[in-house]
CSV table of N, CA, C and O in Angstrom, one decimal:
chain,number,residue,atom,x,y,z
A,239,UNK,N,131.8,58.2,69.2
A,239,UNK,CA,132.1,59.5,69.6
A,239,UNK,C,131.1,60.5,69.0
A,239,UNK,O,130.8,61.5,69.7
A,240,UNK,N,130.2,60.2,67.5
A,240,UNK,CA,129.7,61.6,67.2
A,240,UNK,C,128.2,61.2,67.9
A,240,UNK,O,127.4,62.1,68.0
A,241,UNK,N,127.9,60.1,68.3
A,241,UNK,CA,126.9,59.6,69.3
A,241,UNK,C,126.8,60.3,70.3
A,241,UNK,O,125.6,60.6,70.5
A,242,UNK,N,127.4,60.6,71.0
A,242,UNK,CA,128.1,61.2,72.3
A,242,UNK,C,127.8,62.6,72.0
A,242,UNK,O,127.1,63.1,72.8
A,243,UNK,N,128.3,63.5,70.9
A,243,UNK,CA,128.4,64.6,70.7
A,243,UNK,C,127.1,65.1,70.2
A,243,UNK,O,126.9,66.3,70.4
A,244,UNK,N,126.3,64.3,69.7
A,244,UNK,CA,124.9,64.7,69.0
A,244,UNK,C,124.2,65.2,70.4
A,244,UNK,O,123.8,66.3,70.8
A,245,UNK,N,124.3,63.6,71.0
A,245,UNK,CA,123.7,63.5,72.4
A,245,UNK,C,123.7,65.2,73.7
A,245,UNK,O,122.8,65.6,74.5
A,246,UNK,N,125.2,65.6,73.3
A,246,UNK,CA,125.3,66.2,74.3
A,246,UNK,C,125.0,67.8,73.7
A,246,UNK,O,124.9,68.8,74.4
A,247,UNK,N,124.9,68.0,72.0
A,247,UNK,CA,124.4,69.1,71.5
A,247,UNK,C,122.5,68.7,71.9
A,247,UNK,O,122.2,69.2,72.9
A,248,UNK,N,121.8,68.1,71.4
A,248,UNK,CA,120.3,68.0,72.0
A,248,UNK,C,120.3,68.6,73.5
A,248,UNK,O,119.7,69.6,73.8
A,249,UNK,N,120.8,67.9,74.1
A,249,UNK,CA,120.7,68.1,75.7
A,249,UNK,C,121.3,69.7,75.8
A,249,UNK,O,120.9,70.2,76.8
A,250,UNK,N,122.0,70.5,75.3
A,250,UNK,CA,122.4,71.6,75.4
A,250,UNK,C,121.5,72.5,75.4
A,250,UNK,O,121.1,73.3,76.3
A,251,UNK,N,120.8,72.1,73.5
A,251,UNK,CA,119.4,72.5,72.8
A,251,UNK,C,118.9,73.0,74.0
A,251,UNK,O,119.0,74.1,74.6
A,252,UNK,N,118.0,71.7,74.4
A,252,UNK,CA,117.2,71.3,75.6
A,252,UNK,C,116.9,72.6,76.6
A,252,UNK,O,115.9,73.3,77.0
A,253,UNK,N,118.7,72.4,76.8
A,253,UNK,CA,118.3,73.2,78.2
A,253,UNK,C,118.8,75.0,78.0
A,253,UNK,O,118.7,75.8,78.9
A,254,UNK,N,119.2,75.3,76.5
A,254,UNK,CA,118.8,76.8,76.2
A,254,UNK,C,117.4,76.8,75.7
A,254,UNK,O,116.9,78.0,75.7
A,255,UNK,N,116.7,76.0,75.4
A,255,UNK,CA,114.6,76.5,75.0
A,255,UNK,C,114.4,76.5,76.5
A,255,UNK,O,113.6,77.3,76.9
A,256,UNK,N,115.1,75.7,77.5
A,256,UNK,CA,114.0,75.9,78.6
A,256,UNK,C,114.6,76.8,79.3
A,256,UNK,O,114.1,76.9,80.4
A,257,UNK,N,115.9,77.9,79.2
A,257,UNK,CA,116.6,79.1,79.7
A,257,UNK,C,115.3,80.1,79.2
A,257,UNK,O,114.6,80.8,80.0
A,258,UNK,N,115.2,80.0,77.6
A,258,UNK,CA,114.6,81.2,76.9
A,258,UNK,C,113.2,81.2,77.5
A,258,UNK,O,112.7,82.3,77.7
A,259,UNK,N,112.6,80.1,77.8
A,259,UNK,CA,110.7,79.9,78.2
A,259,UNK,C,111.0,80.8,79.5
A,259,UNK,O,110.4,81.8,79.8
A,260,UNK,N,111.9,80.3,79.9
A,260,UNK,CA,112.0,81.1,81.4
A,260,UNK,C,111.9,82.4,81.8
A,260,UNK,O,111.0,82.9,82.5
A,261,UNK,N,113.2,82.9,81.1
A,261,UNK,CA,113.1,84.3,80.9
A,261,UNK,C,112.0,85.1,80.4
A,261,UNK,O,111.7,86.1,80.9
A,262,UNK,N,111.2,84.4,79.2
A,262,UNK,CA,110.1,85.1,78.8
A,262,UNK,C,108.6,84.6,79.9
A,262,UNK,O,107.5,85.0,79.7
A,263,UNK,N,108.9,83.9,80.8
A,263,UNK,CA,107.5,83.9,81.8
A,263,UNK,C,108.4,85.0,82.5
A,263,UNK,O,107.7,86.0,82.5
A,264,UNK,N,109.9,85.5,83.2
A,264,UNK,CA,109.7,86.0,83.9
A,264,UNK,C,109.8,87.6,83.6
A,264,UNK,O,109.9,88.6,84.3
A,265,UNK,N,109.8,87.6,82.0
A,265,UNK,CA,109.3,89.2,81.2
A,265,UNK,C,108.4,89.3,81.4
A,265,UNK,O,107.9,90.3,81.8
A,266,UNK,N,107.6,88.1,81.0
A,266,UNK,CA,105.8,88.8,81.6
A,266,UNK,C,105.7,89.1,82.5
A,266,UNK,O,105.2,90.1,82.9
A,267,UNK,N,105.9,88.3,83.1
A,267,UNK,CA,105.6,88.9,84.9
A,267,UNK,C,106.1,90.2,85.4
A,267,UNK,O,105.6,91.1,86.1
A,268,UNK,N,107.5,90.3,84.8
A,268,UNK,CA,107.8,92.3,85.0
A,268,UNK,C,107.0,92.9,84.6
A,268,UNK,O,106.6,93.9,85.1
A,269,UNK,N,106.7,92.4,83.1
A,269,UNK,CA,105.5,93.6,82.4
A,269,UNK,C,104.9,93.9,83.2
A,269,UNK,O,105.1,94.9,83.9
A,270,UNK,N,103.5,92.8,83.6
A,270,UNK,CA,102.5,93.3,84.5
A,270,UNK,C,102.4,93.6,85.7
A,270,UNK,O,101.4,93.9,86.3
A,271,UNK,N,104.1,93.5,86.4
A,271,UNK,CA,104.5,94.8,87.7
A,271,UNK,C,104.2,95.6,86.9
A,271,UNK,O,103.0,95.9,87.0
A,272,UNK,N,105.2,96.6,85.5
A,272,UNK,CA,105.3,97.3,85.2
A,272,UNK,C,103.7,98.4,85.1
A,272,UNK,O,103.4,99.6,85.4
A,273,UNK,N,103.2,97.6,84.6
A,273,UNK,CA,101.6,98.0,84.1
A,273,UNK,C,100.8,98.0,85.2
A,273,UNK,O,99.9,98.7,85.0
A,274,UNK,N,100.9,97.5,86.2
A,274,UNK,CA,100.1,97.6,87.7
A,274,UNK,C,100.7,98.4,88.6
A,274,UNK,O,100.3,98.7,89.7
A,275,UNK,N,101.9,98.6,88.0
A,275,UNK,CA,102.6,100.0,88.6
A,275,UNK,C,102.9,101.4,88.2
A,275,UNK,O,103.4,102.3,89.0
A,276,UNK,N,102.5,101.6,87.1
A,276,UNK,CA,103.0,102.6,86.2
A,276,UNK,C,104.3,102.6,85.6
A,276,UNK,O,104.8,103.6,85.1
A,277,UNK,N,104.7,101.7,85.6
A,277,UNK,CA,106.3,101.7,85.0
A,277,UNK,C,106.7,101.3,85.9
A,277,UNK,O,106.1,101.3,86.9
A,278,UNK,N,108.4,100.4,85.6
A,278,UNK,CA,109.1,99.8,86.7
A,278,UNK,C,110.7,100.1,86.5
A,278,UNK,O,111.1,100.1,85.3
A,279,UNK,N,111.5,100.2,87.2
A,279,UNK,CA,112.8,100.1,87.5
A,279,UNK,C,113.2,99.0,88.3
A,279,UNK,O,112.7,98.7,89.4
A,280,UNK,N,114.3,98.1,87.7
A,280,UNK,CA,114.8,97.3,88.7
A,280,UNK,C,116.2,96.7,89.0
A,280,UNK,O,117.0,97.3,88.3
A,281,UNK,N,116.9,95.9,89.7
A,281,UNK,CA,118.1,95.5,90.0
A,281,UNK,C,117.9,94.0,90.2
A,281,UNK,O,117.1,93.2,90.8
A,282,UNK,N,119.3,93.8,89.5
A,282,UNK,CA,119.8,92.3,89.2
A,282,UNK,C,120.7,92.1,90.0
A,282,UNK,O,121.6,92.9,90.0
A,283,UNK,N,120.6,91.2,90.8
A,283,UNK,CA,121.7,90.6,92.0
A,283,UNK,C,121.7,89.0,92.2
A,283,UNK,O,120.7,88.2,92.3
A,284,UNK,N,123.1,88.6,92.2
A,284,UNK,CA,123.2,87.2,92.4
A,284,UNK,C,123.1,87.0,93.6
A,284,UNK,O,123.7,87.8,94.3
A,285,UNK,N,122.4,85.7,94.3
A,285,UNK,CA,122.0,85.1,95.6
A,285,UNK,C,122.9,84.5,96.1
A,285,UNK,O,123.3,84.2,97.2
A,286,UNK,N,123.3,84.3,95.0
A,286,UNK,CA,124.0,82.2,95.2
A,286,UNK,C,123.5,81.7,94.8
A,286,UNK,O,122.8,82.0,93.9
A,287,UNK,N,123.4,80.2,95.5
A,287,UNK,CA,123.3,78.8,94.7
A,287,UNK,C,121.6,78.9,94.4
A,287,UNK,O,121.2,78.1,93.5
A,288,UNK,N,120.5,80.0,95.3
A,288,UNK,CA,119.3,80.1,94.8
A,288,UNK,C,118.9,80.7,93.3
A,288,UNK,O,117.9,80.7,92.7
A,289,UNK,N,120.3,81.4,93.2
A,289,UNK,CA,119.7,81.9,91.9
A,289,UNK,C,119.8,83.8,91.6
A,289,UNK,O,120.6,84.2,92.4
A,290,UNK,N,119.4,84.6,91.0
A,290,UNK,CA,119.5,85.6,91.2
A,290,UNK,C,118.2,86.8,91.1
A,290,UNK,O,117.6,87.1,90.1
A,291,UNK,N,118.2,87.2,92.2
A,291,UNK,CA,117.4,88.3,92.1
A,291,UNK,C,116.9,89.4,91.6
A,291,UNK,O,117.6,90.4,91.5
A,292,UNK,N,115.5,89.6,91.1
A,292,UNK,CA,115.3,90.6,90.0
A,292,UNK,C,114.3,91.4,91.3
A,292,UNK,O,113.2,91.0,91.7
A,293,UNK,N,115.0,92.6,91.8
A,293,UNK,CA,114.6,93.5,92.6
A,293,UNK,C,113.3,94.6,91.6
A,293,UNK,O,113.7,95.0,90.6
A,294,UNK,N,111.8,95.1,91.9
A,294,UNK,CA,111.4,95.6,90.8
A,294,UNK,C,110.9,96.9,91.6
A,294,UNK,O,110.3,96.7,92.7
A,295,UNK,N,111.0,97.9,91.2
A,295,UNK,CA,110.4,99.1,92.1
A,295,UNK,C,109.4,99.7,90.8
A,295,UNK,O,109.7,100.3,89.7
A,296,UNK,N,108.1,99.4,91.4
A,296,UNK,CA,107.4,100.6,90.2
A,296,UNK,C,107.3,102.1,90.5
A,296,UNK,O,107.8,102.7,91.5
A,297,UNK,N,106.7,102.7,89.4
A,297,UNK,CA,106.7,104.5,89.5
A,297,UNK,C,106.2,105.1,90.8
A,297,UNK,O,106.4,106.1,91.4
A,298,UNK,N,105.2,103.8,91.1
A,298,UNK,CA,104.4,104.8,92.4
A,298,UNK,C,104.8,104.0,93.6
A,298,UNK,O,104.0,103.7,94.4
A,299,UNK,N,106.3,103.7,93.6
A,299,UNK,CA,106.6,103.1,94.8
A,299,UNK,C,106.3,101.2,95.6
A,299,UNK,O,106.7,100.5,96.5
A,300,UNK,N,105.6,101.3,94.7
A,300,UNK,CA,105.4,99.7,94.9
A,300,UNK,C,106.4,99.0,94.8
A,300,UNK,O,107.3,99.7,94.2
A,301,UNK,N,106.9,97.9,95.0
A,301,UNK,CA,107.9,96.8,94.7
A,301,UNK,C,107.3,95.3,95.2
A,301,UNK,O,106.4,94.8,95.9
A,302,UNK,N,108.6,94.7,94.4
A,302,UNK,CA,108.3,93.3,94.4
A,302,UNK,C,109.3,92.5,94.0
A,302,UNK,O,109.6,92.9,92.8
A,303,UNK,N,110.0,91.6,94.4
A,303,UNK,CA,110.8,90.6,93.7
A,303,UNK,C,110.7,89.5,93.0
A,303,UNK,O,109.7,89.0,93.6
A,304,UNK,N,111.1,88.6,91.9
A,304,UNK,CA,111.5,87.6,91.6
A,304,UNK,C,112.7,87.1,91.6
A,304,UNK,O,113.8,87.7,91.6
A,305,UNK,N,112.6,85.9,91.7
A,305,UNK,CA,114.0,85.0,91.7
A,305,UNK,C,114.0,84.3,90.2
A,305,UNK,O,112.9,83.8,89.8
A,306,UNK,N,115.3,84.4,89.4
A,306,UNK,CA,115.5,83.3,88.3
A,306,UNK,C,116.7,82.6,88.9
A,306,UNK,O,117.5,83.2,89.8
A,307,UNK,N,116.8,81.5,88.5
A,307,UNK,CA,117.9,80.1,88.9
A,307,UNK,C,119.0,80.7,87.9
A,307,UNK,O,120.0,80.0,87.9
A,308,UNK,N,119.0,81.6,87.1
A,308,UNK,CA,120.7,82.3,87.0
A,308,UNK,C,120.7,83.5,86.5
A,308,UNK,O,119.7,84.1,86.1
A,309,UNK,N,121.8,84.0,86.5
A,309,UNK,CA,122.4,85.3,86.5
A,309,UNK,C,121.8,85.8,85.1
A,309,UNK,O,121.2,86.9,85.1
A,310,UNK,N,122.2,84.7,83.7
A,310,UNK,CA,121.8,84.7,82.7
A,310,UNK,C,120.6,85.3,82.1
A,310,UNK,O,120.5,86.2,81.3
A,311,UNK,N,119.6,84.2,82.8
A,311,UNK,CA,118.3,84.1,82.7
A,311,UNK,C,117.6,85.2,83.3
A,311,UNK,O,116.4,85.3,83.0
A,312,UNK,N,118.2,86.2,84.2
A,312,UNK,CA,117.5,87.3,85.1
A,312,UNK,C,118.2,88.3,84.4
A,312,UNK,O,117.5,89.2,84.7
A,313,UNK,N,119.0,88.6,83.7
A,313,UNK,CA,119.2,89.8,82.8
A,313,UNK,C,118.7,89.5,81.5
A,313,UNK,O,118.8,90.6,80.9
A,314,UNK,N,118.1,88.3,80.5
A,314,UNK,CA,117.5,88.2,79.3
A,314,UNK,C,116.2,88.5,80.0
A,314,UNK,O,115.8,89.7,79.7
A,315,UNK,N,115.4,88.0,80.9
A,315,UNK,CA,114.0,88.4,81.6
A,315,UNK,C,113.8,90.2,81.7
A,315,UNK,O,112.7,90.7,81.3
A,316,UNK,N,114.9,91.1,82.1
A,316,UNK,CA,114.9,92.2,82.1
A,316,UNK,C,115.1,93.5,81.1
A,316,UNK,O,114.8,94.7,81.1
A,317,UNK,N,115.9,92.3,80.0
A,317,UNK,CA,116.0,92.8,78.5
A,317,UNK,C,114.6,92.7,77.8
A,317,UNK,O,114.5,93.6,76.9
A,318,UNK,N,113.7,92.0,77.9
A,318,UNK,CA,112.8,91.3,77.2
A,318,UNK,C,111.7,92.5,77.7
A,318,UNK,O,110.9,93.2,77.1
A,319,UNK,N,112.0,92.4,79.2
A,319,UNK,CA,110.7,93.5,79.4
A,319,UNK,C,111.1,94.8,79.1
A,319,UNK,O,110.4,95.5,79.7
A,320,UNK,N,111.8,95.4,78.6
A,320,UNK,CA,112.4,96.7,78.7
A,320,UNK,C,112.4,97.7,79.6
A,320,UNK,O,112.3,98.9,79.5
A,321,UNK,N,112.6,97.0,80.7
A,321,UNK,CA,112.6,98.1,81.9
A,321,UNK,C,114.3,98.4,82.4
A,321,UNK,O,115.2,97.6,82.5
A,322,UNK,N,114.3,99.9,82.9
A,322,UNK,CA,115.7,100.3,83.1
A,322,UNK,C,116.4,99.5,84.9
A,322,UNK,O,116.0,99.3,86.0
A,323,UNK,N,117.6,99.2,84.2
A,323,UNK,CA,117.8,98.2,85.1
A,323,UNK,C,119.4,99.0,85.8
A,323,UNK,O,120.3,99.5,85.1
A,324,UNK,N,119.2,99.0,87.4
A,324,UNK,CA,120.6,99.9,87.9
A,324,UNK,C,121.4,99.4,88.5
A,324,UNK,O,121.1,99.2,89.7
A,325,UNK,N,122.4,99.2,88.3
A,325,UNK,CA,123.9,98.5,88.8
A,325,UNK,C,123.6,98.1,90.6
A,325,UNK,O,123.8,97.0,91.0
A,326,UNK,N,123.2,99.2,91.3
A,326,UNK,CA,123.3,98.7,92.8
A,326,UNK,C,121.5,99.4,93.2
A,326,UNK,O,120.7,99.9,92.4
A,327,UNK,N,121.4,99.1,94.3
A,327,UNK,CA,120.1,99.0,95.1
A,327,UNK,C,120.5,100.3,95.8
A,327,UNK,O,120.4,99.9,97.0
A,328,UNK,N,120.9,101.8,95.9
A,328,UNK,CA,121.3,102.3,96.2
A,328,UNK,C,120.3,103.7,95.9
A,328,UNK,O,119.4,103.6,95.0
A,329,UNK,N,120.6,105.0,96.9
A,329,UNK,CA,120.5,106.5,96.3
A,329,UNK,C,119.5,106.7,95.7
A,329,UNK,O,118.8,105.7,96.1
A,330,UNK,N,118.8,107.2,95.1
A,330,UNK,CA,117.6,107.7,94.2
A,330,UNK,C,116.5,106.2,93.9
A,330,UNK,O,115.3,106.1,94.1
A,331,UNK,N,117.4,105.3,93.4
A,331,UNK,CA,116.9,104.1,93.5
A,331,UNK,C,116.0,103.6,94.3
A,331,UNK,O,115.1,102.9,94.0
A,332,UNK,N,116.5,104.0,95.7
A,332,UNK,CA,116.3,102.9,97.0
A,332,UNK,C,115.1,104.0,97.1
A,332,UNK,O,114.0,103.8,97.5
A,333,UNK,N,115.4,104.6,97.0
A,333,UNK,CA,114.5,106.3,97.0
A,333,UNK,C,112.9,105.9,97.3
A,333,UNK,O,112.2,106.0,98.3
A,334,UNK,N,112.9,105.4,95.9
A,334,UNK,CA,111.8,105.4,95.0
A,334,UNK,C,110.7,104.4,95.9
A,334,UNK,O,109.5,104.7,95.8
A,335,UNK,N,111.1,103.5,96.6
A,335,UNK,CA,110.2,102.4,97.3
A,335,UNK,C,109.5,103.2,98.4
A,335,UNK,O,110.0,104.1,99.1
A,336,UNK,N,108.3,102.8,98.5
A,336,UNK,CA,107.4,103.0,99.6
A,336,UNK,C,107.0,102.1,100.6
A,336,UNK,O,106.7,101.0,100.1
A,337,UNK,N,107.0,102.2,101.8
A,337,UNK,CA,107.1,101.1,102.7
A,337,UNK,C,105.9,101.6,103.5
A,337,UNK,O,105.8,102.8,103.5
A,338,UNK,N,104.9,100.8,104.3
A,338,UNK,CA,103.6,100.8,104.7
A,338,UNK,C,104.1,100.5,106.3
A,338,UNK,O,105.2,100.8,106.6
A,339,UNK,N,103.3,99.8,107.2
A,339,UNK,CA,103.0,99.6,108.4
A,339,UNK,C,103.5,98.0,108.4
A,339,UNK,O,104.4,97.5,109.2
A,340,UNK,N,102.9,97.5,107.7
A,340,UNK,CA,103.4,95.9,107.0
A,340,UNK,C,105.1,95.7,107.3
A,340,UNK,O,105.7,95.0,108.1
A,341,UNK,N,105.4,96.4,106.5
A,341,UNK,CA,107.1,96.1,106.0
A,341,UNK,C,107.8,96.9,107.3
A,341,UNK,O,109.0,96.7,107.7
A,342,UNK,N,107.2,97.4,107.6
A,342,UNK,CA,108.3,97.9,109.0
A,342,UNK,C,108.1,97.2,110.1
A,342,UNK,O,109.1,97.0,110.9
A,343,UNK,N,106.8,96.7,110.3
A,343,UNK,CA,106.6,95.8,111.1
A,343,UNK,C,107.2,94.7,111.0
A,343,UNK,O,107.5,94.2,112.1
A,344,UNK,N,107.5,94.0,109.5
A,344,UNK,CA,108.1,92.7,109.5
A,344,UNK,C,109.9,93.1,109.5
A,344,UNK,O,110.7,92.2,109.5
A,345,UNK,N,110.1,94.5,109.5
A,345,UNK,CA,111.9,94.3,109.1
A,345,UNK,C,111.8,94.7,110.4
A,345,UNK,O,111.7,93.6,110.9
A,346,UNK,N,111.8,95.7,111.4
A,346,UNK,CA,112.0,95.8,112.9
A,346,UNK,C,111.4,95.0,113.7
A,346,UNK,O,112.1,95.1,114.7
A,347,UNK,N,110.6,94.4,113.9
A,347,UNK,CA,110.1,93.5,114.6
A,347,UNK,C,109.7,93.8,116.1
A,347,UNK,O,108.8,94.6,116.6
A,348,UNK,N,110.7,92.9,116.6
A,348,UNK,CA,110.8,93.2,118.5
A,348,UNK,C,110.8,94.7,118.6
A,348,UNK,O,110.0,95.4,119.2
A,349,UNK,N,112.2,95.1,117.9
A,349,UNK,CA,113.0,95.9,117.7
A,349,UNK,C,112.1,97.4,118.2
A,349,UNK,O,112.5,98.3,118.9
A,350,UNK,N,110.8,97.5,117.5
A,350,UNK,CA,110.5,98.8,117.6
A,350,UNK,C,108.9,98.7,118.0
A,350,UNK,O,108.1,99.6,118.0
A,351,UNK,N,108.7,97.3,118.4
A,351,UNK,CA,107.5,97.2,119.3
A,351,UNK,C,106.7,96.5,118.1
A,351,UNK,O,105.5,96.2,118.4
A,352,UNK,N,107.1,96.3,117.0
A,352,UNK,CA,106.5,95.3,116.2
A,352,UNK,C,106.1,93.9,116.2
A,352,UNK,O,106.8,93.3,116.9
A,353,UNK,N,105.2,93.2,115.7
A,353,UNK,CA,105.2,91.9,115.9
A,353,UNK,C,106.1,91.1,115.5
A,353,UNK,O,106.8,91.3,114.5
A,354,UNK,N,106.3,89.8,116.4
A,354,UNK,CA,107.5,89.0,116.6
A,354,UNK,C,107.6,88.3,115.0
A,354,UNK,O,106.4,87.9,114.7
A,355,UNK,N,108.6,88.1,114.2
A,355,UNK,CA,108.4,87.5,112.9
A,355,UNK,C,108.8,85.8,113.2
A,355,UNK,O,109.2,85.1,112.2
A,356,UNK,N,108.7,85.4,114.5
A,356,UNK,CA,108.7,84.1,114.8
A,356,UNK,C,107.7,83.8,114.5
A,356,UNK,O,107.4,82.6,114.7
């Protein structure tokens, strides 16, 4: 039995160092939104079984997402970078994003004489 138990404390170990590596690749990678943005704001949302979404809007309107494989791991990632993080995707928030010719083109599509995203 304490064979078993050592066993299943290592493998625990294991797999909180490779939670923590995680989170800290995906704080750097906010930083340098943040810093190629002028600062960033962002939103934490669960996907499902993909994992959960770290929505990132910089100062000057830019954005960009990441995915981490849990809920966990995508709120220590956003602790780490210190960037302000907002309950919903909503109002002043949603505000803040700037959308180009690109992005309207690929979210309307047919719809508004855009190209087909087939």
């Amino acid at each position: 039995m304490a064979d078993r138990a050592e066993t299943q404390q290592v493998e625990d170990s294991k797999q909180a160092a490779r939670a923590e590596r995680k989170a800290a690749k995906l704080a750097k990678e906010i930083g340098a939104f943040a810093r190629a943005h002028g600062g960033a704001e962002g939103q934490v949302a669960y996907i499902g079984h993909e994992g959960t979404r770290i929505v990132l809007v910089g100062d000057d309107g830019g954005w960009g997402d990441l995915v981490a494989p849990t809920y966990a791991i995508a709120q220590s990632a956003v602790e780490k970078a210190g960037i302000t993080v907002h309950e919903d995707f909503d109002g002043d928030f949603a505000a803040k994003v700037k959308t180009g010719p690109y992005e309207w083109s690929r979210m309307a599509g047919i719809q508004l004489g855009g190209p087909g995203n087939g």
